[in-house]
XYZ file of C-alpha atoms in Angstrom:
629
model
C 153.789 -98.435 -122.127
C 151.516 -95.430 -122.582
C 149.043 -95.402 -125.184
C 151.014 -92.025 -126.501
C 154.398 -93.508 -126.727
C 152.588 -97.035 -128.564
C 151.388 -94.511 -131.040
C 155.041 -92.798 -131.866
C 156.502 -96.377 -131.789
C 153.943 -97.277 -134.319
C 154.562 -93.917 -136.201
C 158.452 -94.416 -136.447
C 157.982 -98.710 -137.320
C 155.437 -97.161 -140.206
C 158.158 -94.549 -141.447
C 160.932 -96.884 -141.180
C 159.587 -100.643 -140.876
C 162.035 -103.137 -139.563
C 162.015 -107.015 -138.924
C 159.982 -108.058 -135.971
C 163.399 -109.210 -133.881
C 164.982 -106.467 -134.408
C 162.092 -104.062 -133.263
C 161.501 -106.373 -130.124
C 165.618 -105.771 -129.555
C 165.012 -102.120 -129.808
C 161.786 -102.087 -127.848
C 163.839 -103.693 -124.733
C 166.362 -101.461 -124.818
C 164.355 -98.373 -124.907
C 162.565 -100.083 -121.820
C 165.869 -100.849 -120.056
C 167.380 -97.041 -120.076
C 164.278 -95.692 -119.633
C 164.076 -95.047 -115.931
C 161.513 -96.994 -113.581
C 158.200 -95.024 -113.306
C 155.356 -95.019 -110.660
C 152.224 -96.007 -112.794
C 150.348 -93.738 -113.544
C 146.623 -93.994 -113.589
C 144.598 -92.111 -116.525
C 141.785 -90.288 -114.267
C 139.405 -91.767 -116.997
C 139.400 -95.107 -116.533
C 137.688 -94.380 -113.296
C 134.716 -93.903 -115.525
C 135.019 -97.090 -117.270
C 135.567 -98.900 -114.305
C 131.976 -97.679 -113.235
C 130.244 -98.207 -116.601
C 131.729 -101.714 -116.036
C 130.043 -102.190 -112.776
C 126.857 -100.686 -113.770
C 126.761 -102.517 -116.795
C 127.342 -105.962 -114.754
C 124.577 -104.957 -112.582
C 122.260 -104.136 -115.775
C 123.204 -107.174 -117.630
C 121.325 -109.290 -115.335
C 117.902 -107.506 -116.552
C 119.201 -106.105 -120.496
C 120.814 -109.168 -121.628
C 120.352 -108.339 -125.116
C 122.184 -104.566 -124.579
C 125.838 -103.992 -126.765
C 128.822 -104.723 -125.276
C 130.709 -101.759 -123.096
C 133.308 -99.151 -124.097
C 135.024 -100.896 -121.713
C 135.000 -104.068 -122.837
C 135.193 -102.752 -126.435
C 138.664 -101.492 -124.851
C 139.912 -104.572 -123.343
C 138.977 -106.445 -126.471
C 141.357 -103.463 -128.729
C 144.029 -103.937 -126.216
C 144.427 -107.766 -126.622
C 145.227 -107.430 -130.123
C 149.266 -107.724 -131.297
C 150.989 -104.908 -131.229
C 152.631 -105.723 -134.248
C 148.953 -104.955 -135.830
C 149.662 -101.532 -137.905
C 147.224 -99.703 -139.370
C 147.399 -98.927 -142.916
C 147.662 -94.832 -142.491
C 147.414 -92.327 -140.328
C 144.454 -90.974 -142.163
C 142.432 -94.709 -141.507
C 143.299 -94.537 -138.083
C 142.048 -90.840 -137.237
C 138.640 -92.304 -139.034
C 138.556 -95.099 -136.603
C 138.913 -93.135 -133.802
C 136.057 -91.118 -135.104
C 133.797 -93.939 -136.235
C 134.285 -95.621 -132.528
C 133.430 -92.349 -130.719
C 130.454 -92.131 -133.170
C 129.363 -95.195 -131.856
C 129.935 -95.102 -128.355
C 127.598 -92.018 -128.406
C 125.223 -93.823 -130.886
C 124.909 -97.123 -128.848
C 124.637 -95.273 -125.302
C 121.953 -93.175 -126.866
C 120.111 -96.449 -128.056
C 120.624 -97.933 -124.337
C 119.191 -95.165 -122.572
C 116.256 -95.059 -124.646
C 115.889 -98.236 -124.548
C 116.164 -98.388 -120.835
C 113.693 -95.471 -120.267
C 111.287 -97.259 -121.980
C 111.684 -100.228 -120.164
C 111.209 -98.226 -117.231
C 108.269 -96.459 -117.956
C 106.699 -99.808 -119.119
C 107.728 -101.501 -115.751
C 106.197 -98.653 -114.167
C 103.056 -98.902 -116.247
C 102.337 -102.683 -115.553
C 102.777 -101.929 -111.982
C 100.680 -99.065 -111.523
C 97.661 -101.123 -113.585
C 98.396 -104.466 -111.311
C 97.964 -102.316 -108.153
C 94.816 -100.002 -109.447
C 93.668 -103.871 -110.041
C 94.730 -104.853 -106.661
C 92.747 -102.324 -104.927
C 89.666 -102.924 -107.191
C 89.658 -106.130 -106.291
C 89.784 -105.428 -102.466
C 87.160 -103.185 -102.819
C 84.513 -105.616 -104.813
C 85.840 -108.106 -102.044
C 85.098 -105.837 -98.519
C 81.899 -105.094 -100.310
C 82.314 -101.266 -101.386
C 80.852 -100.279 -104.561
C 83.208 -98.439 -106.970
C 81.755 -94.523 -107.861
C 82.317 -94.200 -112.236
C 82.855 -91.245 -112.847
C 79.783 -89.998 -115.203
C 82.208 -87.302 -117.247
C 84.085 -90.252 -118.923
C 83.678 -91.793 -122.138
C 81.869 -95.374 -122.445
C 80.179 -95.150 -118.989
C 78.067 -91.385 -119.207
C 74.703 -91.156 -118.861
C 72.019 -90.983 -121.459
C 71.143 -87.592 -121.358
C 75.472 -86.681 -121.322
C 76.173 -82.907 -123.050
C 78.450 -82.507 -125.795
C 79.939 -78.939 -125.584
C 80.245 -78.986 -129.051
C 77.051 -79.207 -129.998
C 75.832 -76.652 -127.064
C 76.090 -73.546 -128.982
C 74.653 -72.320 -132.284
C 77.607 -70.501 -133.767
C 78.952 -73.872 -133.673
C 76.370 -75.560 -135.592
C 76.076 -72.580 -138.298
C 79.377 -72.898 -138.786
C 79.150 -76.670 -139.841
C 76.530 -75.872 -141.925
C 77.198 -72.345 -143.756
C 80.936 -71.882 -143.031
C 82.786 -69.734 -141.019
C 83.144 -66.697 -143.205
C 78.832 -66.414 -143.419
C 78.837 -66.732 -139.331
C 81.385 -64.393 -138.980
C 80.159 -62.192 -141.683
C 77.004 -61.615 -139.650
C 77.899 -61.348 -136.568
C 79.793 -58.018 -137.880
C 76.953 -56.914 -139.385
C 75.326 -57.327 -136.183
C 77.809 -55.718 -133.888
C 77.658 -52.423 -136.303
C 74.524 -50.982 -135.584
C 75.354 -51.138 -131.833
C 78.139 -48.956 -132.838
C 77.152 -46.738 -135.234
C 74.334 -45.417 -132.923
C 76.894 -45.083 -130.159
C 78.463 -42.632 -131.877
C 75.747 -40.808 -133.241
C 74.940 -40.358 -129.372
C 78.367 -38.982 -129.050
C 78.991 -42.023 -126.609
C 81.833 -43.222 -126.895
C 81.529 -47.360 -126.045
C 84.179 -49.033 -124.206
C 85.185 -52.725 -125.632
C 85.676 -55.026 -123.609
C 85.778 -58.992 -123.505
C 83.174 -60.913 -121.497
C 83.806 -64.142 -120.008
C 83.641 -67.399 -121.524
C 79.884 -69.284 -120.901
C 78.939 -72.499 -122.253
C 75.373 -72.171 -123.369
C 75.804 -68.783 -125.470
C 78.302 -66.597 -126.851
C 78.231 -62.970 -125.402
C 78.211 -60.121 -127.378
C 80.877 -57.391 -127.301
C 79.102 -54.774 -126.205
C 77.513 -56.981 -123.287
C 77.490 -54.367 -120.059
C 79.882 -56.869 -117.300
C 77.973 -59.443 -115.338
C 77.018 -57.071 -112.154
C 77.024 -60.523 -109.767
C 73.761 -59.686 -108.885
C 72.280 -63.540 -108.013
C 74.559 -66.379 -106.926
C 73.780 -70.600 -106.639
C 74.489 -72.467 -103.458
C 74.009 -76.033 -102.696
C 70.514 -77.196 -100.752
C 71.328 -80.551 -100.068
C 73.256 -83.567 -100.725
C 71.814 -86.826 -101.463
C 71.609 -90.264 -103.555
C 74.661 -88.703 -105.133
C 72.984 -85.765 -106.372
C 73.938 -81.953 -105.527
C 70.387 -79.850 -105.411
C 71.656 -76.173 -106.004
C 69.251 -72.974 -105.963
C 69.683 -69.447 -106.998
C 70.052 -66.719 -104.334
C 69.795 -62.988 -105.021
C 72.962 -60.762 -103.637
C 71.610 -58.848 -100.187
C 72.430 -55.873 -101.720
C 69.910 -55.895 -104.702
C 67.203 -57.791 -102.606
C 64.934 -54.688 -103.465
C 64.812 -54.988 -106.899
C 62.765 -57.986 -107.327
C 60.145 -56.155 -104.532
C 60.056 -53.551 -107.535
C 59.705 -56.203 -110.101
C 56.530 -57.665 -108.899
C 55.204 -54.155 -107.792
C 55.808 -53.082 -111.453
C 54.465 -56.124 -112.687
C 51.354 -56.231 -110.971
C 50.246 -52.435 -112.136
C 51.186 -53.943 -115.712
C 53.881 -50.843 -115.776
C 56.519 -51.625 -118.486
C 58.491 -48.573 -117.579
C 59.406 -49.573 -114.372
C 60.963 -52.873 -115.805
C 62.509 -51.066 -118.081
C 63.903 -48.616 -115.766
C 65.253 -52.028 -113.634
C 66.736 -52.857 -116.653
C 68.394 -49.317 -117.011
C 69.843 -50.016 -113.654
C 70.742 -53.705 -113.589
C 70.573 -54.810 -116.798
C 70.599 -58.543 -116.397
C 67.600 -58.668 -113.938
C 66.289 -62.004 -115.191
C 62.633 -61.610 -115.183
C 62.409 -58.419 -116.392
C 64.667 -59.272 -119.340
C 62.007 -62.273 -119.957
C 59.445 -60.574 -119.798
C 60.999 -58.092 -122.875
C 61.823 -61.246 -124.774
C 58.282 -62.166 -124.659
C 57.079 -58.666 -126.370
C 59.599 -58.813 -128.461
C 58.756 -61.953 -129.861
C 54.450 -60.953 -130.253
C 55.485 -57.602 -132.117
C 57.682 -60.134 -134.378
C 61.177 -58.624 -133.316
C 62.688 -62.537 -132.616
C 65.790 -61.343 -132.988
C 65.566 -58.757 -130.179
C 63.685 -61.376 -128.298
C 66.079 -64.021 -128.509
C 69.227 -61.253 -127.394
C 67.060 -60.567 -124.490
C 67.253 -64.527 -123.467
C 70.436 -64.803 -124.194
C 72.000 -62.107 -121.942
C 69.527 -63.900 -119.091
C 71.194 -67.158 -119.957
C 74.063 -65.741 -119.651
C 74.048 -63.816 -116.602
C 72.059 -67.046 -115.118
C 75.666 -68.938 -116.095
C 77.934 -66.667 -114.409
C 76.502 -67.014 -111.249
C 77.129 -70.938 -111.110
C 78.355 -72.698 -108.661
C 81.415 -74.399 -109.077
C 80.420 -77.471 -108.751
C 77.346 -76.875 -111.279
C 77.949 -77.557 -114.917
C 75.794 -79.124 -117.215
C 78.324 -81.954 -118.205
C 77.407 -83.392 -114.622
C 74.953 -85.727 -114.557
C 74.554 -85.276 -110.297
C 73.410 -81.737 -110.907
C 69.716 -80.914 -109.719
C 67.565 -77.455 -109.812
C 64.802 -77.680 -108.760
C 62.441 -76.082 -110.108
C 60.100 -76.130 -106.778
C 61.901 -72.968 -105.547
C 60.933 -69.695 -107.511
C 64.373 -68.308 -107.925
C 65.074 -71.267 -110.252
C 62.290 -70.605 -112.505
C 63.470 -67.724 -114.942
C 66.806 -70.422 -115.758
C 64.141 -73.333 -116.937
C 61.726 -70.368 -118.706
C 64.903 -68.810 -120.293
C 66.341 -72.665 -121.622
C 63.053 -73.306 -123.319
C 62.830 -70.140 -124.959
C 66.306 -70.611 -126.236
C 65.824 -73.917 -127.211
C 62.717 -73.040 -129.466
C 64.827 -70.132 -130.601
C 67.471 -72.815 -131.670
C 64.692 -74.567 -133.426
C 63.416 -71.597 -135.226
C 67.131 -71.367 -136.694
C 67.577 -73.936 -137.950
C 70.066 -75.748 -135.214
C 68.020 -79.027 -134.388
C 71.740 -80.757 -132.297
C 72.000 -77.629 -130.523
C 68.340 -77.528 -129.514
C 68.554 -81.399 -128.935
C 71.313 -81.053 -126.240
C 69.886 -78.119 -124.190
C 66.576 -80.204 -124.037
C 68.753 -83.163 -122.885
C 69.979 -80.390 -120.445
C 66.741 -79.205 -119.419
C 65.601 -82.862 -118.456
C 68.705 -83.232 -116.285
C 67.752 -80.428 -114.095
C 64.716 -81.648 -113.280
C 63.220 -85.294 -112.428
C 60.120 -83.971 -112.769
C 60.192 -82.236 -115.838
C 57.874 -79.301 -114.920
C 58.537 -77.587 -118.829
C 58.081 -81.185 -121.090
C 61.331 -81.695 -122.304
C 59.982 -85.089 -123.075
C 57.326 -84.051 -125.468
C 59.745 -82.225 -127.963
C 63.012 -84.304 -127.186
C 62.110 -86.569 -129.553
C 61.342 -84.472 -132.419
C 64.720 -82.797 -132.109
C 66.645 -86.002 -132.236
C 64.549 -86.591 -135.318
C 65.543 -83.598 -136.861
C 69.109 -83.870 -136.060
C 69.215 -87.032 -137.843
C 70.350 -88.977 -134.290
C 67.765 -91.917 -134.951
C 70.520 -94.629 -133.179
C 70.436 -92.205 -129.666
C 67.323 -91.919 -129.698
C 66.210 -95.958 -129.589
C 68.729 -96.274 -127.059
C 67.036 -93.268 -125.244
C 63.781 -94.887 -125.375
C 65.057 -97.785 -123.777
C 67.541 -96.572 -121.154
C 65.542 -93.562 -119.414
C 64.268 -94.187 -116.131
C 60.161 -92.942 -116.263
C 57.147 -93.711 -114.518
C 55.925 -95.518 -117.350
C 57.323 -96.748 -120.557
C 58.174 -94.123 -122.961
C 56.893 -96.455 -126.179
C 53.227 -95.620 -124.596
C 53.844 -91.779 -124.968
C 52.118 -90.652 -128.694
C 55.452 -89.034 -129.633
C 57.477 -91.995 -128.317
C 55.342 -94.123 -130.158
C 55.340 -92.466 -133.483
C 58.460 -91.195 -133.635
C 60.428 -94.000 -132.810
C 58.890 -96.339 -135.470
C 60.382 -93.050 -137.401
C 63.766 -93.565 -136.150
C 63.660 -97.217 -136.984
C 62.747 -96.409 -140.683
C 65.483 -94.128 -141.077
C 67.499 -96.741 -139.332
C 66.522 -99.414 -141.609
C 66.937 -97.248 -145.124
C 70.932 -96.457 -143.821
C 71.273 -100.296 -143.643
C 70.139 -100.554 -147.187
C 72.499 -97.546 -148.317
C 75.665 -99.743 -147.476
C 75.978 -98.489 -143.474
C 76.141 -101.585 -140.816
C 72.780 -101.950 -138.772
C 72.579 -104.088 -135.287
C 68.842 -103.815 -135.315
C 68.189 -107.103 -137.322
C 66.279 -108.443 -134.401
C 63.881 -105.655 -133.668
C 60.849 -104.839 -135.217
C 60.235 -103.590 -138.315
C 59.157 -100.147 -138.345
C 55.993 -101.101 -140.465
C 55.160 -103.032 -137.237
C 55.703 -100.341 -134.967
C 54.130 -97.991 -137.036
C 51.374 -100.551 -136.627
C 51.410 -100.946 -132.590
C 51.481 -96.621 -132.685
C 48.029 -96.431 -134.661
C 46.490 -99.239 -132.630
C 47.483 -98.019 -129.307
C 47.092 -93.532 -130.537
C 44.252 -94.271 -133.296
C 43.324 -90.604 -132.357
C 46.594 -89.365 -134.006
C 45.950 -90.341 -137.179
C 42.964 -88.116 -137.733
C 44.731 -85.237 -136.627
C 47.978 -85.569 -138.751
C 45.470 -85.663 -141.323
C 44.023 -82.305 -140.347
C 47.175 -80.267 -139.221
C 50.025 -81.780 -142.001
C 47.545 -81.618 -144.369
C 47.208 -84.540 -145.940
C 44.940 -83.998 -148.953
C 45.470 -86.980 -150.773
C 42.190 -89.293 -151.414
C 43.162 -92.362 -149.893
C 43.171 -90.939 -146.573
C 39.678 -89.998 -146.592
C 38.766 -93.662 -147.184
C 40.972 -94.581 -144.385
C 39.410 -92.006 -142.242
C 36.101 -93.737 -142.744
C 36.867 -96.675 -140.957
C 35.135 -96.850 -137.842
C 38.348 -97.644 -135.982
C 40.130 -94.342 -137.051
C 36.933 -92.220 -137.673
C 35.658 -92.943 -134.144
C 38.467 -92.677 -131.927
C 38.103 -90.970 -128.846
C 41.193 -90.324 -126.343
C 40.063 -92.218 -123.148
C 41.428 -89.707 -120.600
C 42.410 -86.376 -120.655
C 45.793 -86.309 -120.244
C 45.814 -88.449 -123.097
C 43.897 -85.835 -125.032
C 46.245 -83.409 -124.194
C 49.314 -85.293 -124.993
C 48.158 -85.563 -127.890
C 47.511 -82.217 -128.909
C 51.084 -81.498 -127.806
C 52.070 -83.953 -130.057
C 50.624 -82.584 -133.310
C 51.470 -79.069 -132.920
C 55.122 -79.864 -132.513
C 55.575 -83.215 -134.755
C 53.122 -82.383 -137.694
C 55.751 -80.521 -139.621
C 57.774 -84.349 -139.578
C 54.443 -85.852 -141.847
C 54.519 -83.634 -144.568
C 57.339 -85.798 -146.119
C 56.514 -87.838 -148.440
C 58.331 -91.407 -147.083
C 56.639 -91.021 -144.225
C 53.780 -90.693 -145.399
C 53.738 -93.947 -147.438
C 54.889 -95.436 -144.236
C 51.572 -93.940 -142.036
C 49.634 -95.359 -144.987
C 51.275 -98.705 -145.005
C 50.639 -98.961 -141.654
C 47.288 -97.497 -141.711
C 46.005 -100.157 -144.330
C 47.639 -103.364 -142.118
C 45.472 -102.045 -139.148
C 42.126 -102.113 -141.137
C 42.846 -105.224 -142.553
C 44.041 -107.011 -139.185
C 41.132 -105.382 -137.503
C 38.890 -106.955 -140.198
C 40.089 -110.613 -139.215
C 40.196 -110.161 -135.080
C 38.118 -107.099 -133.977
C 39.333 -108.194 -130.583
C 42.703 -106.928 -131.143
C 41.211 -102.676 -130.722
C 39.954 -104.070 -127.591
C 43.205 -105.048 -126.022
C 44.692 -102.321 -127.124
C 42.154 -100.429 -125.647
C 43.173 -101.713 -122.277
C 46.815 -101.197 -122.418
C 45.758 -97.410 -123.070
C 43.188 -96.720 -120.459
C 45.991 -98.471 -117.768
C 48.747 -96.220 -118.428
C 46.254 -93.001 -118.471
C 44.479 -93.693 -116.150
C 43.845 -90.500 -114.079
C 40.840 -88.723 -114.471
C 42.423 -84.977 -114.428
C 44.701 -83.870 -117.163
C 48.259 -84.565 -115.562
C 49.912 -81.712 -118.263
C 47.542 -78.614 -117.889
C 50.782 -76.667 -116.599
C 52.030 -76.994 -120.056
C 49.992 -74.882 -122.953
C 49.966 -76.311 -126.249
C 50.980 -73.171 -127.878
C 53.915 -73.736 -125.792
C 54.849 -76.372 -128.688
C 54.249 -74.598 -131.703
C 56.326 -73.495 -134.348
C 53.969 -70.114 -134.938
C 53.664 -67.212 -132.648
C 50.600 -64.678 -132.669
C 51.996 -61.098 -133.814
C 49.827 -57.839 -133.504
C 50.631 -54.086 -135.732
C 52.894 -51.708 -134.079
C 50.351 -49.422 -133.501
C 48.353 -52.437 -131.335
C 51.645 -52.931 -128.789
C 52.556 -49.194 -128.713
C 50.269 -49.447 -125.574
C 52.713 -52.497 -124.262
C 55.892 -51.417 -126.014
C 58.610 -49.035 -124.280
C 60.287 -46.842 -126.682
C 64.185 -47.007 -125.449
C 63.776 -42.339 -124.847
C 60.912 -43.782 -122.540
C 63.379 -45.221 -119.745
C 63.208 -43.399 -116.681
C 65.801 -43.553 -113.484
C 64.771 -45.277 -110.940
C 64.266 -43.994 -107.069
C 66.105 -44.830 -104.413
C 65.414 -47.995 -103.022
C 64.874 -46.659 -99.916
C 61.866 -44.318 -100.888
C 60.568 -47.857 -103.087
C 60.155 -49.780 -100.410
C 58.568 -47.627 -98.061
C 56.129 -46.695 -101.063
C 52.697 -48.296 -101.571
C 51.657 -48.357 -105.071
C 48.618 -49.489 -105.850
C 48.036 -51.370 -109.007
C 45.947 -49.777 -111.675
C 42.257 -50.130 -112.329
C 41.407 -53.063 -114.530
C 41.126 -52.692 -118.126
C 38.164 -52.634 -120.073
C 37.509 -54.789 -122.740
C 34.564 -53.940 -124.988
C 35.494 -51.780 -127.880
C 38.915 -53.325 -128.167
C 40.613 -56.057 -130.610
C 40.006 -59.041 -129.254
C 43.554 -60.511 -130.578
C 44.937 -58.135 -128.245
C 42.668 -58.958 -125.218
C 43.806 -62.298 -126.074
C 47.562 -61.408 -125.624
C 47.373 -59.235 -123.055
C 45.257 -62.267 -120.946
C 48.172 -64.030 -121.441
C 50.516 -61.991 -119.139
C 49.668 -63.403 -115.857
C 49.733 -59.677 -113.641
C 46.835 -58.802 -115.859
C 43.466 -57.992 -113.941
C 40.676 -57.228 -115.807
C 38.410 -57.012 -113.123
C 34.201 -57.868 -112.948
C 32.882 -54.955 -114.391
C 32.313 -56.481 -117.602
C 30.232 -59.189 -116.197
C 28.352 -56.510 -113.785
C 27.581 -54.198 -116.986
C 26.441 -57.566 -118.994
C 24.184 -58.910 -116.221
C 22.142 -55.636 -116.232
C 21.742 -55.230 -119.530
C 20.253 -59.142 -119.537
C 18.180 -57.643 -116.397
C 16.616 -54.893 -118.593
């Protein structure tokens, strides 16, 4: 019987119930004059017929999965038929409430499954990645990390983040002050555009990583490009190249620079405005006439065209990336990153100066700028005392970095601000290093030099260390070598700002006063420390005369306006530049050197600086004869 006629049989025995022999009489004879059918087979229990294989198969691995809709069915149909529902109204709500759940429960199972699935999947793509780890380490093969994820980079690792100074003023004034002035710095641009009756065209310049470019940047004119040297020990050596096509221009550069003319770089500038050198050597007259701002646009847009022309495989998140700075088309990119990273410093953004230091020392084994001597101070200033222990002990060097004067010092710093978090509440892991008394200690026995010279620079005008100073120990020092001496010097000028607080200088005192009285018990203690000193500077010739002291400093020399007009190009003094044809073919021959007498020496002094500067023997001829006479 057919589920259709069950229900109208139920329908009438509801309507009109009867006993159950007498419905079972008129159930046969409705099934005796009906005439014989062919079954029929509903189409749909073709689809329960496959759940119910599938489900017999899946059973096996989901034991704990709900029963089928078709066993749910075969279960309904063993029931009596003599089992009536109450109403028709129940019965409809059945029918709903099972369909609710059939939906409900294959939902679950599918879920369910897919999980399963992907978990299966998960534990077997792990056990083979293990598998084929372990048949490496076995056939001998070492396993390449790679260096850009977290837990296993290097020491000297980038954090884009921290890369840029926007970033940083952001953290620290908001975004509403950064953005705020940045308007007020695009509007001059554009007010004296249109006073010119120019009318500029906006447009959006490409993403770098080390600066932000301005709006009204000119495009990057692809002038220079980076290609790889060589591949070795894992490490990519790149180098700049200049485009073919604008080979000439540096040919001008050095012809301009050595007559000293500052309209012809200007008029390179006119024509290919992100000429790197000549855009350096603007940054570095803007910064003696006191314009930093200017000076520091002027290093950014080299930074920036410097970035565009990476290679691909270049980026400063790479740890395998070398520049050499051997070649000379490298130079202006290690020149421009220490200008901006003093430029950083000057504003104020210590992390963001602190990671393109860490960047600068990456380029370059060698370290032909001293990223080491001022590394230190900006981890100091950025508060990142923890990196910089584990700095200390994790770069690779010739010698240990402890023996350095700003090592020395500034990581017994690190360990006192180390030590006063611990004693704010914040976990420490240092308990079994030493104190920073004590290596405050080992840094004025091994430097003793140092001390005298904080004195001077910082100043430090209290009493006490004049009676310290008289010791023989501190008031006789002497360097021992002079790279040592010059280390040294480096090392005051940049760290001497760092002493004029006041805990450290309790500390240095502290310190100071253990010395003299240790030295008072065993005077062979200065001795051995004496050694240890002359063996790690031992060479005869300062090591570090490439890099100038001034170099370091916080202060630059300025000069009136009316002293750099002679240097200074006024932007109506920009001429067009020739053919490069005609240029090349040209000779022209450098002007005559300058004269000094009768001149302010401050300016002598900064325009010996520039290096195409000649000013001849004539001085020395004219002096000689008027010794003669």
């Amino acid at each position: 019987m057919s589920a259709r006629l069950l229900r109208r049989v139920l329908q009438e025995r509801e309507t009109a119930p009867q006993d159950p022999a007498a419905a079972a009489e008129v159930e046969r004879e409705e099934e005796e004059a009906s005439p014989p059918r062919v079954a029929a087979r509903n189409p749909f229990d073709l689809l329960d017929e496959e759940e119910e294989e599938e489900e017999e198969k899946e059973d096996e691995v989901y034991s704990e999965q709900p029963a089928s809709y078709a066993e749910q069915n075969r279960s309904v149909n063993k029931k009596p038929i003599n089992a009536v529902p109450e109403t028709n109204k129940k019965s409809k709500k059945k029918k709903k409430k099972s369909k609710a759940d059939k939906q409900v429960s294959t939902k679950s199972r599918d879920e369910k499954s897919l999980d399963s699935i992907l978990e299966d999947l998960s534990i077997e793509k792990k056990s083979m990645q293990q598998r084929v780890n372990q048949n490496e380490r076995a056939s001998g093969k070492e396993i390449e990390v790679d260096e850009t994820t977290p837990g296993t980079s290097s020491i000297i690792s980038i954090d884009p983040k921290h890369l840029k100074a926007e970033n940083e003023m952001r953290r620290i004034f908001g975004s509403k002050v950064v953005d705020s002035l940045e308007n007020q710095r695009n509007v001059p641009s554009s007010s004296t555009s249109r006073l010119r009756g120019v009318r500029r065209v906006a447009h959006n310049p490409r993403k770098t990583l080390l600066v932000t470019p301005s709006s009204y940047w000119p495009p990057w004119d692809k002038s220079m490009s980076m290609d790889i040297v060589e591949t070795k020990s894992g490490f990519n050596y790149f180098r700049y190249i200049y485009d073919p096509s604008v080979s000439h221009v540096q040919e001008l550069f050095e012809v301009a620079k050595s007559a000293n003319d500052l309209n012809a770089i200007a008029a390179i500038l006119a024509k290919y405005p992100y000429h790197p050198e000549s855009l350096l050597t603007f940054a570095e007259l803007f910064k003696y006439s006191g314009e930093h701002q200017s000076s520091a646009d002027a290093v950014e847009k080299c930074l920036f065209a410097l970035e565009c022309a990476w290679h691909p495989l270049f980026s400063p998140l790479h740890s395998n990336c070398q520049l050499k700075y051997s070649h000379d088309t490298n130079k202006p990119f290690f020149t421009a990153l220490f200008s901006h990273m003093k430029n950083l410093d000057r504003r104020g953004c210590h992390r963001s100066a602190l990671e393109v230091c860490k960047f600068l020392l990456s380029l370059d084994s060698d370290d032909p700028k001293g990223a080491l001597f001022c590394i230190d101070y900006f981890a100091l200033r950025s508060q990142q005392y923890k990196w910089l222990e584990q700095f200390a002990e994790e770069y690779q060097c010739d010698n240990s970095l402890w023996l350095f004067p700003n090592f020395s010092f500034s990581l017994a710093i690190a360990r006192f601000y180390v030590e006063r978090d611990a004693t704010n509440g914040e976990a420490s892991d240092h308990s079994d290093k030493s104190t920073s008394v004590d290596l405050m200690k080992q840094a004025l026995m091994l430097h003793p030099l140092v001390l005298r010279k904080i004195v001077d620079k910082a100043p430090l005008k209290d009493s006490s260390w004049t009676q310290i100073l008289r010791n023989v120990f501190f008031g006789s020092a002497k360097p021992g070598s002079p790279s040592l001496e010059h280390m040294i010097n480096i090392y005051v000028e940049r760290h001497y700002i760092m002493w004029r607080f006041p805990e450290l200088q309790n500390l240095l005192k502290d310190a100071a006063l253990l010395v003299i009285e240790s030295l008072k018990q065993d005077n062979r203690e200065a001795q051995d420390w004496a050694c240890v000193r002359k063996e790690a500077f031992s060479s005869d010739k300062n090591e570090y005369s490439h890099l100038l002291v001034s170099d370091f400093s916080d202060t630059t020399p300025s000069l009136p306006p009316e002293e750099l007009r002679p240097f200074m190009v006024a932007p109506g003094m920009v001429h067009e530049m020739p053919p490069a044809e005609q240029d090349q073919g040209i000779e022209v021959r450098p002007r005559a050197p300058r004269e000094v007498a009768g001149r302010n020496p401050a300016l002598v002094f900064l325009e010996s600086l520039l290096p195409w500067v000649d000013y001849g023997d004539n001085h020395h001829d004219e002096n000689d004869q008027n010794n003669d006479d």
